[in-house]
């Protein structure tokens, strides 16, 4: 018998499912969550609900696949300490910038100064790499490199690196509807599925640099108003299969990579190129580039199980291990067993996606497990 919409909804955890109207994009990407786009993150409202249900204020939560830092940012807002691990250097930079404590007056002084100097960026500098020449118009690349030259003059260099990266993402010669993973640069006018009109490839970066400098300050200021100043976030850069997790935690909340979906280094390639970041893509678990062959899936199961086993070893008995995943291949029952975890509940939630060409709805699970 066919499953009806009502049957499907009856299995949902409605407290973890929101409609677009209840939770529009601007709320899902409030304050520092949108310092830079990131494909494959979960929403802060889900983290908030799970921290509230399974952990206590002033607990310390660990996210071994921390990505853009949603768990860390929300933990600070919810009054918890947090530690996040990620293999991708850009993600770690982004997390540090989102969660660092700031002297807001000093930050404002620097960013206002930078915003003014965007009008007259230095024009000399390094010859652009092949990647930059391919993906940027000559004026855009000159402006990005000019901004990069300014960075060493300031104290908040990491903030400026994130602003540069965000502007570089927007200034690529990529179609507006395909900013997540463009394959080839767009050199001519094109029909834009996002704006439903003819659009032209971007020629300049200065406008983005100025806008994002101002926006970044506003977002950091807004977050400073809601974060708990007595809590802190720690970012560890490395492979969660082998990194020293340095401490004891009260629970785990994470959304692991899923095989064959996203290349987490490649999606921010411009940042690696411009900032000279350490590229460790060969250590990414489940990277899309590794495919979904039987061998790749086995490497994935072994990799995630190793991370969850190591992370759980840093927990007290019976602590919650919360894994958010859309497990369409049903890999997780075996992964959890291999990691020595007992599945206590599988909560279904409805996910709305209203942006980009991959818009549509789907379901994902929150696996609630505990050390067996
Ligand atoms: C689904 S994303 C996490 C997104 C995160 N929940 C957020 O809201 O931004 C999975 C992350 O796992 C990271 N990752 C992949 N392999 C890893 C490894 N071996 N060690 C640590 N992190 C890894 C990827 O770089 C990616 O950022």
CSV table of C-alpha atoms and ligand atoms in Angstrom, one decimal:
chain,number,residue,atom,x,y,z
A,1,UNK,CA,0.0,0.0,0.0
A,2,UNK,CA,1.3,3.4,-0.9
A,3,UNK,CA,2.5,5.6,2.0
A,4,UNK,CA,0.3,8.8,2.2
A,5,UNK,CA,1.5,12.3,3.1
A,6,UNK,CA,-0.3,11.9,6.5
A,7,UNK,CA,1.6,8.6,7.2
A,8,UNK,CA,4.8,10.3,6.4
A,9,UNK,CA,4.2,13.3,8.5
A,10,UNK,CA,3.0,11.1,11.4
A,11,UNK,CA,6.6,9.8,11.7
A,12,UNK,CA,8.1,13.3,11.9
A,13,UNK,CA,9.6,15.0,14.9
A,14,UNK,CA,7.6,18.2,14.4
A,15,UNK,CA,9.7,20.1,16.9
A,16,UNK,CA,12.7,19.6,14.7
A,17,UNK,CA,10.9,20.4,11.4
A,18,UNK,CA,10.2,24.0,10.3
A,19,UNK,CA,8.4,25.3,7.3
A,20,UNK,CA,9.9,28.0,5.1
A,21,UNK,CA,7.4,30.5,6.5
A,22,UNK,CA,8.4,29.7,10.1
A,23,UNK,CA,12.1,29.8,9.4
A,24,UNK,CA,13.0,31.9,6.4
A,25,UNK,CA,16.5,32.0,5.0
A,26,UNK,CA,17.4,35.2,6.8
A,27,UNK,CA,16.7,33.6,10.1
A,28,UNK,CA,18.5,30.4,9.3
A,29,UNK,CA,21.5,32.5,8.3
A,30,UNK,CA,21.3,35.0,11.1
A,31,UNK,CA,24.4,36.9,12.4
A,32,UNK,CA,27.8,35.1,11.9
A,33,UNK,CA,26.2,32.0,10.3
A,34,UNK,CA,26.3,33.9,7.0
A,35,UNK,CA,29.9,35.4,7.2
A,36,UNK,CA,30.6,33.2,4.2
A,37,UNK,CA,28.4,30.8,2.3
A,38,UNK,CA,29.0,27.1,2.9
A,39,UNK,CA,27.2,24.2,1.1
A,40,UNK,CA,26.2,21.4,3.4
A,41,UNK,CA,25.6,23.0,6.7
A,42,UNK,CA,22.8,22.3,9.1
A,43,UNK,CA,20.7,25.1,10.6
A,44,UNK,CA,21.3,26.7,14.0
A,45,UNK,CA,17.7,26.2,15.1
A,46,UNK,CA,18.2,22.4,14.8
A,47,UNK,CA,21.4,22.7,16.9
A,48,UNK,CA,19.6,24.9,19.4
A,49,UNK,CA,16.7,22.4,19.8
A,50,UNK,CA,19.1,19.4,20.2
A,51,UNK,CA,21.4,21.1,22.7
A,52,UNK,CA,18.3,22.1,24.7
A,53,UNK,CA,17.0,18.5,24.6
A,54,UNK,CA,20.1,16.5,25.3
A,55,UNK,CA,22.7,18.7,27.0
A,56,UNK,CA,22.9,21.2,29.9
A,57,UNK,CA,24.0,24.8,30.0
A,58,UNK,CA,27.8,25.1,30.5
A,59,UNK,CA,28.3,21.5,29.2
A,60,UNK,CA,31.1,21.1,26.6
A,61,UNK,CA,29.9,19.8,23.2
A,62,UNK,CA,32.2,18.2,20.6
A,63,UNK,CA,31.6,18.3,16.8
A,64,UNK,CA,34.2,16.2,15.0
A,65,UNK,CA,33.0,17.3,11.5
A,66,UNK,CA,32.4,20.9,12.4
A,67,UNK,CA,32.4,22.4,8.9
A,68,UNK,CA,31.4,26.1,9.0
A,69,UNK,CA,30.9,25.9,12.8
A,70,UNK,CA,27.1,25.9,13.2
A,71,UNK,CA,27.4,23.8,16.3
A,72,UNK,CA,30.1,26.1,17.8
A,73,UNK,CA,28.3,29.3,17.2
A,74,UNK,CA,25.0,28.0,18.5
A,75,UNK,CA,26.7,26.5,21.5
A,76,UNK,CA,28.0,29.9,22.5
A,77,UNK,CA,24.6,31.4,22.0
A,78,UNK,CA,23.0,28.6,24.1
A,79,UNK,CA,25.5,28.9,26.9
A,80,UNK,CA,27.8,25.9,26.2
A,81,UNK,CA,31.5,25.5,25.5
A,82,UNK,CA,32.2,23.8,22.2
A,83,UNK,CA,35.1,22.2,20.3
A,84,UNK,CA,35.1,21.7,16.6
A,85,UNK,CA,37.4,19.6,14.4
A,86,UNK,CA,37.7,19.9,10.6
A,87,UNK,CA,40.1,18.7,8.0
A,88,UNK,CA,39.6,21.7,5.7
A,89,UNK,CA,41.8,24.7,6.6
A,90,UNK,CA,39.2,27.2,5.2
A,91,UNK,CA,36.5,25.8,7.4
A,92,UNK,CA,38.7,26.2,10.4
A,93,UNK,CA,39.5,29.8,9.5
A,94,UNK,CA,35.8,30.5,9.1
A,95,UNK,CA,35.0,28.9,12.5
A,96,UNK,CA,37.8,30.9,14.3
A,97,UNK,CA,36.5,34.2,12.8
A,98,UNK,CA,32.9,33.4,13.8
A,99,UNK,CA,33.6,32.4,17.3
A,100,UNK,CA,36.6,34.6,18.4
A,101,UNK,CA,35.9,37.2,21.1
A,102,UNK,CA,36.4,40.7,19.7
A,103,UNK,CA,37.1,44.2,21.0
A,104,UNK,CA,34.3,45.6,18.9
A,105,UNK,CA,35.5,49.2,18.9
A,106,UNK,CA,38.9,48.1,17.6
A,107,UNK,CA,37.4,45.8,15.0
A,108,UNK,CA,35.0,48.6,13.8
A,109,UNK,CA,37.9,51.0,13.5
A,110,UNK,CA,39.9,48.6,11.4
A,111,UNK,CA,37.0,47.5,9.1
A,112,UNK,CA,35.8,51.1,8.5
A,113,UNK,CA,39.4,52.0,7.5
A,114,UNK,CA,39.6,49.0,5.1
A,115,UNK,CA,36.2,49.8,3.6
A,116,UNK,CA,37.4,53.3,2.7
A,117,UNK,CA,40.6,52.0,1.2
A,118,UNK,CA,38.7,49.7,-1.1
A,119,UNK,CA,38.2,52.8,-3.3
A,120,UNK,CA,41.9,52.9,-4.1
A,121,UNK,CA,43.4,49.5,-3.8
A,122,UNK,CA,47.1,49.0,-4.6
A,123,UNK,CA,47.5,47.9,-8.2
A,124,UNK,CA,50.9,46.1,-8.1
A,125,UNK,CA,51.5,42.7,-6.7
A,126,UNK,CA,51.9,39.1,-7.5
A,127,UNK,CA,51.1,37.7,-11.0
A,128,UNK,CA,47.8,35.8,-10.7
A,129,UNK,CA,47.9,32.0,-10.8
A,130,UNK,CA,46.3,30.1,-13.7
A,131,UNK,CA,43.2,29.5,-11.6
A,132,UNK,CA,42.7,33.2,-10.9
A,133,UNK,CA,43.2,34.1,-14.6
A,134,UNK,CA,40.7,31.5,-15.6
A,135,UNK,CA,37.9,32.4,-13.1
A,136,UNK,CA,38.2,36.2,-12.8
A,137,UNK,CA,38.0,39.2,-15.1
A,138,UNK,CA,41.3,41.1,-15.1
A,139,UNK,CA,39.9,44.0,-13.1
A,140,UNK,CA,38.3,41.6,-10.5
A,141,UNK,CA,41.5,39.7,-9.9
A,142,UNK,CA,43.6,43.0,-9.6
A,143,UNK,CA,41.1,44.2,-6.9
A,144,UNK,CA,41.2,40.9,-5.0
A,145,UNK,CA,45.0,40.9,-5.0
A,146,UNK,CA,45.1,44.6,-4.0
A,147,UNK,CA,42.9,43.8,-1.0
A,148,UNK,CA,45.1,40.9,-0.1
A,149,UNK,CA,48.1,43.3,0.0
A,150,UNK,CA,46.4,45.4,2.7
A,151,UNK,CA,45.8,42.5,5.1
A,152,UNK,CA,49.2,42.4,6.8
A,153,UNK,CA,48.7,46.0,7.9
A,154,UNK,CA,45.8,45.1,10.3
A,155,UNK,CA,45.4,43.2,13.5
A,156,UNK,CA,42.2,41.4,12.4
A,157,UNK,CA,43.9,39.5,9.5
A,158,UNK,CA,41.7,36.4,9.8
A,159,UNK,CA,38.5,38.5,9.5
A,160,UNK,CA,39.9,40.2,6.4
A,161,UNK,CA,40.8,36.8,4.9
A,162,UNK,CA,37.2,35.7,5.3
A,163,UNK,CA,36.0,39.0,3.7
A,164,UNK,CA,38.4,38.5,0.8
A,165,UNK,CA,37.2,34.9,0.3
A,166,UNK,CA,33.5,35.9,0.3
A,167,UNK,CA,34.2,38.6,-2.3
A,168,UNK,CA,36.2,36.2,-4.3
A,169,UNK,CA,33.3,33.7,-4.3
A,170,UNK,CA,30.9,36.3,-5.6
A,171,UNK,CA,33.3,37.8,-8.1
A,172,UNK,CA,34.0,34.6,-10.0
A,173,UNK,CA,32.9,34.3,-13.6
A,174,UNK,CA,30.3,31.8,-12.4
A,175,UNK,CA,26.6,31.8,-13.3
A,176,UNK,CA,24.5,33.2,-10.5
A,177,UNK,CA,22.5,30.0,-10.3
A,178,UNK,CA,25.6,27.8,-9.9
A,179,UNK,CA,27.8,29.4,-7.3
A,180,UNK,CA,28.1,26.2,-5.2
A,181,UNK,CA,30.0,24.1,-7.7
A,182,UNK,CA,30.5,25.9,-11.1
A,183,UNK,CA,32.3,23.7,-13.7
A,184,UNK,CA,33.4,26.3,-16.3
A,185,UNK,CA,33.7,30.1,-16.2
A,186,UNK,CA,30.9,32.1,-17.8
A,187,UNK,CA,32.4,34.5,-20.3
A,188,UNK,CA,29.3,35.6,-22.2
A,189,UNK,CA,25.8,36.9,-21.3
A,190,UNK,CA,23.7,33.9,-20.1
A,191,UNK,CA,20.2,33.0,-19.2
A,192,UNK,CA,20.1,33.1,-15.4
A,193,UNK,CA,17.7,30.6,-13.8
A,194,UNK,CA,18.0,32.4,-10.5
A,195,UNK,CA,17.1,35.9,-11.6
A,196,UNK,CA,15.0,34.8,-14.6
A,197,UNK,CA,16.7,37.2,-17.0
A,198,UNK,CA,19.9,37.6,-19.0
A,199,UNK,CA,22.9,38.2,-16.7
A,200,UNK,CA,26.4,39.1,-17.4
A,201,UNK,CA,29.6,37.6,-15.9
A,202,UNK,CA,31.0,39.7,-13.0
A,203,UNK,CA,33.8,42.1,-14.0
A,204,UNK,CA,34.8,43.7,-10.7
A,205,UNK,CA,35.3,42.7,-7.0
A,206,UNK,CA,35.6,46.1,-5.2
A,207,UNK,CA,31.8,46.4,-4.7
A,208,UNK,CA,31.7,43.0,-3.0
A,209,UNK,CA,34.8,43.8,-0.9
A,210,UNK,CA,33.2,47.0,0.4
A,211,UNK,CA,29.8,45.5,1.0
A,212,UNK,CA,31.1,42.4,2.8
A,213,UNK,CA,33.4,44.5,4.9
A,214,UNK,CA,30.5,46.4,6.2
A,215,UNK,CA,28.2,43.3,6.5
A,216,UNK,CA,30.9,41.3,8.4
A,217,UNK,CA,31.2,44.0,11.1
A,218,UNK,CA,27.4,44.2,11.5
A,219,UNK,CA,27.2,40.4,11.8
A,220,UNK,CA,30.0,40.1,14.4
A,221,UNK,CA,28.4,42.9,16.4
A,222,UNK,CA,25.0,41.2,16.3
A,223,UNK,CA,26.5,37.9,17.5
A,224,UNK,CA,28.4,39.7,20.3
A,225,UNK,CA,25.0,40.8,21.6
A,226,UNK,CA,23.7,37.2,22.0
A,227,UNK,CA,26.7,35.0,22.8
A,228,UNK,CA,27.5,33.9,26.3
A,229,UNK,CA,30.8,35.7,27.2
A,230,UNK,CA,31.7,33.1,29.8
A,231,UNK,CA,31.7,30.2,27.2
A,232,UNK,CA,34.4,29.5,24.6
A,233,UNK,CA,34.9,27.7,21.4
A,234,UNK,CA,38.0,25.8,20.4
A,235,UNK,CA,38.8,24.9,16.8
A,236,UNK,CA,41.1,21.9,16.0
A,237,UNK,CA,42.4,21.6,12.4
A,238,UNK,CA,43.2,18.0,11.4
A,239,UNK,CA,41.9,14.6,10.5
A,240,UNK,CA,39.4,13.6,13.2
A,241,UNK,CA,40.5,9.9,12.7
A,242,UNK,CA,43.8,10.7,14.3
A,243,UNK,CA,43.8,14.1,16.0
A,244,UNK,CA,44.3,14.4,19.7
A,245,UNK,CA,40.9,15.6,20.9
A,246,UNK,CA,42.5,17.2,23.9
A,247,UNK,CA,39.9,16.8,26.7
A,248,UNK,CA,36.6,15.5,28.0
A,249,UNK,CA,33.2,16.4,26.6
A,250,UNK,CA,29.6,16.0,27.7
A,251,UNK,CA,28.2,15.1,24.3
A,252,UNK,CA,28.7,15.0,20.5
A,253,UNK,CA,26.6,16.8,17.9
A,254,UNK,CA,27.7,16.5,14.3
A,255,UNK,CA,26.6,16.1,10.7
A,256,UNK,CA,29.2,14.0,8.9
A,257,UNK,CA,30.1,14.2,5.2
A,258,UNK,CA,28.1,11.8,3.1
A,259,UNK,CA,29.7,9.7,0.3
A,260,UNK,CA,29.6,11.2,-3.2
A,261,UNK,CA,27.9,14.5,-2.4
A,262,UNK,CA,30.2,17.4,-1.7
A,263,UNK,CA,33.9,18.2,-2.0
A,264,UNK,CA,34.6,20.4,1.0
A,265,UNK,CA,37.9,21.7,-0.1
A,266,UNK,CA,36.9,22.2,-3.7
A,267,UNK,CA,33.8,24.3,-2.9
A,268,UNK,CA,36.1,27.0,-1.5
A,269,UNK,CA,38.9,26.6,-4.0
A,270,UNK,CA,39.2,30.4,-4.5
A,271,UNK,CA,40.1,30.8,-0.8
A,272,UNK,CA,42.9,28.1,-1.0
A,273,UNK,CA,44.2,29.8,-4.1
A,274,UNK,CA,44.2,33.4,-2.7
A,275,UNK,CA,45.2,32.6,0.8
A,276,UNK,CA,47.7,29.8,0.2
A,277,UNK,CA,45.9,27.6,2.7
A,278,UNK,CA,47.0,24.0,3.5
A,279,UNK,CA,45.1,21.7,1.2
A,280,UNK,CA,44.4,18.3,2.7
A,281,UNK,CA,41.7,17.1,0.4
A,282,UNK,CA,43.1,13.6,0.3
A,283,UNK,CA,42.1,13.2,3.9
A,284,UNK,CA,38.5,14.2,3.4
A,285,UNK,CA,36.1,11.3,4.3
A,286,UNK,CA,33.5,10.6,1.7
A,287,UNK,CA,34.6,13.3,-0.8
A,288,UNK,CA,32.5,13.4,-3.9
A,289,UNK,CA,35.7,12.9,-5.9
A,290,UNK,CA,36.2,9.5,-4.3
A,291,UNK,CA,32.9,8.3,-5.8
A,292,UNK,CA,30.5,5.6,-4.4
A,293,UNK,CA,32.1,2.4,-5.5
A,294,UNK,CA,32.0,-0.5,-3.0
A,295,UNK,CA,35.6,0.2,-2.0
A,296,UNK,CA,34.8,3.9,-1.5
A,297,UNK,CA,31.7,3.1,0.6
A,298,UNK,CA,33.7,0.7,2.8
A,299,UNK,CA,36.4,3.4,3.3
A,300,UNK,CA,33.6,5.8,4.3
A,301,UNK,CA,32.1,3.4,6.8
A,302,UNK,CA,35.5,2.7,8.3
A,303,UNK,CA,36.4,6.4,8.4
A,304,UNK,CA,33.2,7.6,10.1
A,305,UNK,CA,33.2,4.7,12.6
A,306,UNK,CA,36.8,5.5,13.5
A,307,UNK,CA,35.9,9.1,14.2
A,308,UNK,CA,32.8,8.3,16.2
A,309,UNK,CA,34.7,5.7,18.3
A,310,UNK,CA,37.6,8.1,19.1
A,311,UNK,CA,35.2,11.0,19.9
A,312,UNK,CA,33.0,8.8,22.1
A,313,UNK,CA,36.0,7.7,24.0
A,314,UNK,CA,36.2,11.3,25.3
A,315,UNK,CA,32.7,11.1,26.8
A,316,UNK,CA,31.4,9.9,30.1
A,317,UNK,CA,29.2,6.7,30.1
A,318,UNK,CA,25.8,7.3,28.6
A,319,UNK,CA,26.5,10.7,27.1
A,320,UNK,CA,24.5,11.6,24.0
A,321,UNK,CA,26.0,11.2,20.5
A,322,UNK,CA,23.7,13.0,18.0
A,323,UNK,CA,24.4,12.4,14.3
A,324,UNK,CA,22.4,14.4,11.7
A,325,UNK,CA,22.3,12.5,8.4
A,326,UNK,CA,20.3,11.8,5.4
A,327,UNK,CA,21.3,8.1,5.3
A,328,UNK,CA,19.8,7.0,2.0
A,329,UNK,CA,22.2,4.1,1.7
A,330,UNK,CA,21.4,2.8,5.2
A,331,UNK,CA,25.1,2.9,6.2
A,332,UNK,CA,24.6,4.1,9.8
A,333,UNK,CA,23.3,1.1,11.6
A,334,UNK,CA,26.6,-0.7,10.8
A,335,UNK,CA,28.7,2.5,11.4
A,336,UNK,CA,27.3,3.0,14.9
A,337,UNK,CA,27.8,-0.6,15.8
A,338,UNK,CA,31.4,-0.5,14.6
A,339,UNK,CA,31.9,2.6,16.7
A,340,UNK,CA,30.6,0.9,19.8
A,341,UNK,CA,27.5,3.0,19.9
A,342,UNK,CA,23.9,1.9,20.7
A,343,UNK,CA,21.1,3.6,18.7
A,344,UNK,CA,18.5,4.8,21.1
A,345,UNK,CA,16.2,6.8,18.7
A,346,UNK,CA,16.0,7.8,15.1
A,347,UNK,CA,14.2,11.2,14.8
A,348,UNK,CA,12.9,12.1,11.4
A,349,UNK,CA,12.8,15.7,10.3
A,350,UNK,CA,11.5,17.5,7.3
A,351,UNK,CA,14.0,19.8,5.5
A,352,UNK,CA,13.0,22.7,3.3
A,353,UNK,CA,15.4,23.8,0.6
A,354,UNK,CA,14.4,26.9,-1.2
A,355,UNK,CA,17.6,28.2,-2.8
A,356,UNK,CA,19.7,27.3,-5.7
A,357,UNK,CA,18.9,24.8,-8.5
A,358,UNK,CA,18.8,21.9,-6.1
A,359,UNK,CA,15.7,23.3,-4.4
A,360,UNK,CA,13.2,20.7,-3.2
A,361,UNK,CA,12.3,19.0,0.0
A,362,UNK,CA,13.7,16.0,1.7
A,363,UNK,CA,13.9,14.2,5.0
A,364,UNK,CA,16.9,13.6,7.3
A,365,UNK,CA,17.4,11.8,10.5
A,366,UNK,CA,18.8,12.7,13.8
A,367,UNK,CA,20.4,9.5,15.2
A,368,UNK,CA,20.5,9.6,19.0
A,369,UNK,CA,23.1,7.1,20.2
A,370,UNK,CA,25.0,6.4,23.4
A,371,UNK,CA,28.2,4.5,24.2
A,372,UNK,CA,27.1,0.8,24.3
B,1,LIG,C1,28.4,18.0,6.5
B,1,LIG,S1,29.9,18.9,6.8
B,1,LIG,C2,29.6,19.6,8.4
B,1,LIG,C3,28.8,20.9,8.3
B,1,LIG,C4,28.5,21.5,9.7
B,1,LIG,N1,27.5,20.8,10.4
B,1,LIG,C5,28.0,22.9,9.5
B,1,LIG,O1,26.8,23.2,9.8
B,1,LIG,O2,28.7,23.7,8.9
B,1,LIG,C6,31.1,17.7,7.0
B,1,LIG,C7,32.5,18.3,7.3
B,1,LIG,O3,33.4,17.1,7.6
B,1,LIG,C8,34.7,17.6,7.2
B,1,LIG,N2,35.6,16.4,7.1
B,1,LIG,C9,35.7,15.5,6.1
B,1,LIG,N3,36.6,14.5,6.4
B,1,LIG,C10,37.1,14.9,7.6
B,1,LIG,C11,38.2,14.3,8.5
B,1,LIG,N4,38.9,13.3,8.1
B,1,LIG,N5,38.4,14.9,9.6
B,1,LIG,C12,37.7,16.0,10.0
B,1,LIG,N6,36.8,16.6,9.3
B,1,LIG,C13,36.5,16.1,8.1
B,1,LIG,C14,34.5,18.3,5.9
B,1,LIG,O4,35.6,19.2,5.7
B,1,LIG,C15,33.2,19.0,6.2
B,1,LIG,O5,33.4,20.4,6.6
